[in-house]
Short mmCIF file of C-alpha atoms and ligand atoms in Angstrom, two decimals:
data_model
loop_
_atom_site.label_atom_id
_atom_site.label_comp_id
_atom_site.label_asym_id
_atom_site.label_seq_id
_atom_site.Cartn_x
_atom_site.Cartn_y
_atom_site.Cartn_z
CA MET A 1 0.35 0.13 -0.11
CA LYS A 2 1.38 3.35 -1.02
CA LYS A 3 1.52 5.77 1.72
CA LEU A 4 -1.29 8.12 2.34
CA LYS A 5 -1.37 11.88 2.21
CA ARG A 6 -4.79 13.04 2.27
CA VAL A 7 -7.79 11.23 3.95
CA VAL A 8 -11.42 12.01 4.30
CA ILE A 9 -13.28 10.30 7.35
CA LYS A 10 -17.33 9.65 7.16
CA ILE A 11 -19.07 9.58 10.58
CA GLY A 12 -22.48 8.54 10.28
CA SER A 13 -25.40 9.30 12.87
CA ALA A 14 -25.41 5.97 14.66
CA VAL A 15 -21.74 6.40 15.37
CA LEU A 16 -22.61 9.95 16.82
CA SER A 17 -25.39 9.32 18.56
CA GLU A 18 -26.00 6.78 21.52
CA ASN A 19 -29.31 6.68 23.83
CA GLY A 20 -30.48 9.93 22.12
CA GLU A 21 -27.70 11.78 23.37
CA LEU A 22 -24.38 12.61 21.54
CA SER A 23 -22.04 10.35 22.27
CA LYS A 24 -19.00 12.21 23.46
CA GLU A 25 -16.62 9.11 24.20
CA ARG A 26 -17.16 8.01 20.67
CA ILE A 27 -16.09 11.99 19.43
CA LEU A 28 -12.98 11.69 21.59
CA ASN A 29 -11.98 8.56 20.51
CA ILE A 30 -11.93 9.91 16.58
CA ALA A 31 -9.92 13.14 17.91
CA GLU A 32 -7.69 10.86 19.26
CA MET A 33 -7.19 9.12 15.77
CA VAL A 34 -7.12 12.15 13.54
CA SER A 35 -4.55 13.33 15.88
CA LYS A 36 -2.45 10.28 15.70
CA PHE A 37 -3.02 10.12 11.44
CA ARG A 38 -1.94 13.87 11.52
CA LYS A 39 1.69 13.13 13.64
CA ALA A 40 1.55 10.52 10.82
CA ASP A 41 1.57 12.77 8.07
CA ILE A 42 -1.59 12.13 6.99
CA GLU A 43 -3.93 14.97 6.75
CA VAL A 44 -7.70 14.47 7.35
CA ILE A 45 -10.93 16.07 6.46
CA LEU A 46 -13.72 15.05 8.62
CA VAL A 47 -17.34 15.01 7.16
CA SER A 48 -19.98 14.39 10.34
CA SER A 49 -23.66 13.48 10.45
CA GLY A 50 -25.68 14.06 13.47
CA ALA A 51 -26.51 17.35 13.71
CA VAL A 52 -30.44 16.47 13.26
CA SER A 53 -29.90 13.95 15.88
CA ALA A 54 -27.99 16.89 18.09
CA GLY A 55 -30.52 18.84 17.73
CA TYR A 56 -33.28 16.47 18.68
CA THR A 57 -31.73 16.13 21.89
CA LYS A 58 -32.22 19.85 22.73
CA VAL A 59 -35.47 20.55 21.19
CA PRO A 60 -37.40 17.41 20.23
CA LEU A 61 -39.59 18.62 16.82
CA ASP A 62 -41.41 16.50 15.28
CA LYS A 63 -39.00 15.31 12.43
CA ARG A 64 -41.73 14.35 9.60
CA VAL A 65 -41.90 17.50 9.20
CA LEU A 66 -39.49 19.51 6.75
CA ALA A 67 -39.12 22.73 8.21
CA ASN A 68 -38.56 21.23 11.70
CA ARG A 69 -35.70 18.99 10.54
CA GLN A 70 -34.04 21.90 8.97
CA ALA A 71 -34.45 23.92 12.51
CA LEU A 72 -33.51 21.00 13.90
CA ALA A 73 -30.17 20.36 11.74
CA SER A 74 -29.25 24.04 12.82
CA ILE A 75 -29.43 23.65 16.06
CA GLY A 76 -27.91 20.51 16.20
CA GLN A 77 -25.39 21.60 13.87
CA SER A 78 -23.41 24.28 16.24
CA TYR A 79 -24.34 21.84 19.59
CA LEU A 80 -21.84 19.21 17.75
CA MET A 81 -19.67 21.43 16.83
CA SER A 82 -19.01 22.83 20.39
CA ILE A 83 -18.18 18.91 21.21
CA TYR A 84 -16.33 18.47 18.46
CA GLN A 85 -13.89 21.45 19.52
CA LYS A 86 -13.74 20.18 23.24
CA LYS A 87 -12.34 17.23 22.17
CA PHE A 88 -9.92 18.35 19.48
CA ASP A 89 -8.75 20.95 22.24
CA ARG A 90 -7.57 17.92 24.19
CA PHE A 91 -5.03 16.78 20.82
CA ASN A 92 -4.44 20.77 20.55
CA LEU A 93 -5.97 20.24 17.11
CA ASN A 94 -7.74 23.48 15.71
CA ILE A 95 -11.07 22.40 13.71
CA ALA A 96 -13.29 24.36 11.26
CA GLN A 97 -16.53 23.91 9.95
CA ILE A 98 -17.59 23.90 5.92
CA LEU A 99 -21.35 23.75 4.99
CA LEU A 100 -21.63 22.22 1.40
CA ILE A 101 -24.86 20.96 -0.78
CA GLN A 102 -24.44 19.28 -3.76
CA ALA A 103 -25.18 22.26 -5.92
CA ASP A 104 -21.84 23.41 -4.55
CA PHE A 105 -19.94 20.20 -7.21
CA ASP A 106 -21.84 21.42 -9.78
CA SER A 107 -20.28 24.95 -10.18
CA ARG A 108 -16.89 24.78 -11.07
CA LYS A 109 -16.05 27.99 -9.47
CA ARG A 110 -17.46 26.78 -6.07
CA THR A 111 -15.72 23.68 -5.85
CA GLU A 112 -12.43 25.56 -6.72
CA ASN A 113 -13.27 27.82 -3.83
CA ALA A 114 -14.10 25.47 -1.04
CA GLN A 115 -10.88 23.01 -2.93
CA HIS A 116 -8.94 26.23 -1.83
CA THR A 117 -10.55 26.53 1.38
CA VAL A 118 -9.86 22.86 2.34
CA ASP A 119 -5.64 23.36 1.11
CA VAL A 120 -5.22 26.18 3.47
CA LEU A 121 -6.83 25.01 6.49
CA LEU A 122 -5.00 21.96 6.01
CA ALA A 123 -1.55 23.64 5.24
CA ASN A 124 -1.84 24.85 8.62
CA GLY A 125 -3.07 21.77 10.80
CA VAL A 126 -6.94 22.71 10.94
CA VAL A 127 -9.24 19.94 10.95
CA PRO A 128 -11.54 20.66 8.34
CA ILE A 129 -15.13 19.52 9.34
CA ILE A 130 -17.70 19.16 6.49
CA ASN A 131 -21.79 18.64 6.53
CA GLU A 132 -24.46 18.86 4.31
CA ASN A 133 -25.91 22.17 4.47
CA ASP A 134 -29.36 20.72 5.67
CA SER A 135 -30.94 23.78 7.19
CA VAL A 136 -30.81 25.54 3.57
CA ALA A 137 -30.59 22.56 1.13
CA THR A 138 -33.75 21.38 -0.73
CA GLU A 139 -34.50 18.39 -1.79
CA GLU A 140 -33.24 18.87 -5.98
CA LEU A 141 -29.94 20.92 -3.94
CA ALA A 142 -28.39 18.66 -1.87
CA PHE A 143 -26.87 14.75 -1.50
CA GLY A 144 -29.20 13.70 0.92
CA ASP A 145 -26.83 11.57 2.72
CA ASN A 146 -23.36 12.13 3.91
CA ASP A 147 -21.59 8.97 2.05
CA GLN A 148 -22.18 10.85 -1.17
CA LEU A 149 -21.18 13.79 -0.13
CA SER A 150 -18.30 12.27 1.64
CA ALA A 151 -17.11 10.49 -1.78
CA HIS A 152 -17.57 13.87 -3.45
CA SER A 153 -15.45 15.34 -1.08
CA THR A 154 -12.36 13.24 -1.08
CA TYR A 155 -12.52 13.17 -5.37
CA TYR A 156 -12.48 16.90 -4.99
CA PHE A 157 -10.45 17.96 -2.36
CA GLY A 158 -7.54 15.55 -3.34
CA ALA A 159 -7.70 12.62 -1.07
CA GLU A 160 -6.67 9.20 -1.95
CA LEU A 161 -9.38 7.34 0.18
CA LEU A 162 -12.41 7.43 2.08
CA ILE A 163 -12.77 5.95 5.30
CA ILE A 164 -16.87 5.04 6.26
CA LEU A 165 -17.42 4.81 9.75
CA SER A 166 -20.68 3.15 10.43
CA ASP A 167 -22.54 1.18 12.85
CA ILE A 168 -21.49 -2.23 10.32
CA ASP A 169 -18.15 -3.51 10.42
CA GLY A 170 -18.49 -4.17 6.52
CA TYR A 171 -19.96 -4.92 3.63
CA TYR A 172 -21.78 -8.14 3.46
CA ASP A 173 -22.73 -10.43 0.74
CA LYS A 174 -26.42 -10.02 1.95
CA ASN A 175 -27.99 -7.65 5.31
CA PRO A 176 -26.69 -8.93 8.22
CA ARG A 177 -29.34 -7.53 10.57
CA VAL A 178 -32.05 -9.88 8.48
CA TYR A 179 -29.27 -13.26 7.33
CA SER A 180 -27.45 -14.44 10.71
CA ASP A 181 -25.53 -16.24 7.75
CA ALA A 182 -24.21 -13.27 5.97
CA LYS A 183 -20.49 -13.23 5.48
CA ILE A 184 -18.08 -9.79 5.43
CA ARG A 185 -16.65 -9.07 1.76
CA PRO A 186 -13.18 -7.91 2.68
CA THR A 187 -12.15 -6.73 -0.72
CA VAL A 188 -14.69 -5.33 -3.51
CA GLU A 189 -13.25 -4.50 -7.12
CA THR A 190 -16.34 -4.28 -9.27
CA ILE A 191 -20.00 -3.24 -7.99
CA GLU A 192 -22.88 -4.93 -9.82
CA ASP A 193 -25.78 -2.89 -11.12
CA TYR A 194 -28.47 -5.18 -9.17
CA GLU A 195 -26.03 -4.15 -5.61
CA LEU A 196 -27.42 -0.59 -6.51
CA ILE A 197 -31.13 -0.80 -6.54
CA GLN A 198 -31.26 -2.70 -3.20
CA GLU A 199 -34.09 -1.23 -1.06
CA VAL A 200 -33.21 0.94 1.13
CA SER A 201 -31.81 0.09 4.59
CA PRO A 202 -30.64 2.72 6.84
CA ASN A 203 -30.51 0.90 10.41
CA ASN A 204 -31.51 3.67 12.87
CA GLU A 205 -34.05 6.72 12.56
CA PHE A 206 -31.27 9.54 11.90
CA ALA A 207 -29.46 7.74 9.17
CA THR A 208 -30.36 8.48 6.00
CA GLY A 209 -28.36 5.67 3.40
CA GLY A 210 -28.03 2.41 4.59
CA ILE A 211 -25.80 0.68 2.38
CA VAL A 212 -26.99 1.71 -1.14
CA THR A 213 -25.47 4.90 -0.72
CA LYS A 214 -22.23 3.48 0.30
CA LEU A 215 -22.04 1.37 -2.51
CA LYS A 216 -22.97 4.29 -4.92
CA SER A 217 -19.62 6.61 -3.07
CA ALA A 218 -17.46 3.63 -3.35
CA LYS A 219 -18.47 3.16 -7.12
CA PHE A 220 -18.07 6.96 -7.66
CA LEU A 221 -14.72 6.40 -6.02
CA MET A 222 -13.58 3.72 -7.70
CA ASP A 223 -14.45 4.93 -11.26
CA ARG A 224 -12.10 7.33 -10.40
CA ASP A 225 -9.26 5.71 -9.24
CA ARG A 226 -9.65 6.35 -5.29
CA ALA A 227 -10.60 3.78 -2.84
CA MET A 228 -13.05 3.59 -0.24
CA PHE A 229 -12.93 1.81 3.20
CA LEU A 230 -16.15 0.62 5.06
CA SER A 231 -15.22 -0.30 8.91
CA SER A 232 -17.27 0.39 12.63
CA GLY A 233 -16.74 3.51 14.35
CA PHE A 234 -17.38 1.88 17.71
CA ASN A 235 -14.11 0.40 17.05
CA LEU A 236 -11.54 2.45 15.36
CA LYS A 237 -8.29 -0.47 15.47
CA SER A 238 -9.33 -1.77 12.32
CA VAL A 239 -8.97 1.23 10.70
CA GLU A 240 -6.01 2.53 12.55
CA ASN A 241 -3.98 -0.73 11.62
CA PHE A 242 -5.34 0.08 8.18
CA VAL A 243 -4.44 3.44 7.59
CA LEU A 244 -0.73 3.52 9.79
CA GLY A 245 0.30 0.12 9.32
CA GLY A 246 -1.47 -1.55 6.02
CA GLU A 247 -2.40 -3.99 7.53
CA TYR A 248 -6.12 -5.56 7.18
CA ARG A 249 -7.85 -7.03 10.07
CA SER A 250 -11.17 -6.54 9.56
CA GLY A 251 -13.82 -4.17 6.93
CA THR A 252 -14.01 -3.78 3.65
CA LEU A 253 -11.53 -2.16 0.87
CA PHE A 254 -13.69 -1.01 -1.97
CA GLY A 255 -11.35 -0.48 -4.93
CA LYS A 256 -6.85 -0.43 -4.68
CA LEU A 257 -4.58 1.88 -3.22
P1 ADP B 301 -24.78 5.42 8.73
O1 ADP B 301 -25.73 5.71 9.69
O2 ADP B 301 -23.25 5.00 9.33
O3 ADP B 301 -24.40 5.53 7.60
P2 ADP B 301 -26.69 3.10 7.80
O4 ADP B 301 -28.16 2.55 8.95
O5 ADP B 301 -27.44 4.18 6.88
O6 ADP B 301 -25.70 3.83 8.32
O7 ADP B 301 -26.09 1.98 6.66
C1 ADP B 301 -25.47 0.84 7.37
C2 ADP B 301 -26.68 0.02 7.58
O8 ADP B 301 -26.68 -0.85 6.12
C3 ADP B 301 -26.30 -1.57 8.43
O9 ADP B 301 -26.34 -1.37 9.67
C4 ADP B 301 -26.95 -2.42 7.94
O10 ADP B 301 -28.72 -2.01 8.56
C5 ADP B 301 -27.44 -2.10 6.30
N1 ADP B 301 -27.40 -2.95 5.50
C6 ADP B 301 -27.75 -3.75 4.92
N2 ADP B 301 -27.43 -4.55 3.98
C7 ADP B 301 -26.21 -4.56 4.15
C8 ADP B 301 -24.83 -5.14 3.69
N3 ADP B 301 -25.11 -6.07 2.59
N4 ADP B 301 -23.90 -5.01 4.16
C9 ADP B 301 -24.01 -4.33 5.04
N5 ADP B 301 -24.66 -3.70 6.07
C10 ADP B 301 -26.06 -3.40 5.47
#
């Protein structure tokens, strides 16, 4: 495996919340891992979900109403960032918030602007934390899930690898929540069309994507010579071993590094 220079880490909503609260411990663990990566000269961009669920812990609005979800996103985004700030402070790392929507990647000028911002942040040791701008995005302008936002961020912001931290430890040959004999696939080199039209299967009330959006993201990256690693956000050892030691223990690697 070649030496990685820049990676994007996407953190799913299930990883960020526990029993209806933000999981500060998991955010701390992620901060520690980012600090290790930085010490190994690997630049890290985070894509973080969790704003709506964080907002809900403060003001429990009815999530079925779009305007309420958008309000929850704006309440939760600042709360979420305040927790990131506290945990990253422990490792003397500064963070920066970037809110994007799909349309930002449609305009070359806007993409370039965002690229320059990201480059300056990383050159100065700051960790950019990206999320979809859910409080204003309308359906036509939004990705609607952070898997695809993170895949675009990986490609356009010059990273070699997207790491998806989910509540599942890899990609299985069938849905492991339904089939107890499902087997994890350590590597995936091609994604067949039928895999992309499976039923949407997010695992919790705040998740939006399920496995299909992760596969679409993997395909987007593999088509562009980038790789994606799907792994558990509850135990970061396998990601750390993989990124820092080039050692594969669990998780699924899509494409080649
Ligand atoms: P996140 O919030 O991390 O994005 P999601 O709940 O959206 O997570 O997606 C992960 C979920 O996808 C898993 O917890 C699992 O329930 C479901 N899933 C369906 N089919 C598969 C599969 N073949 N392999 C792994 N996970 C699958």
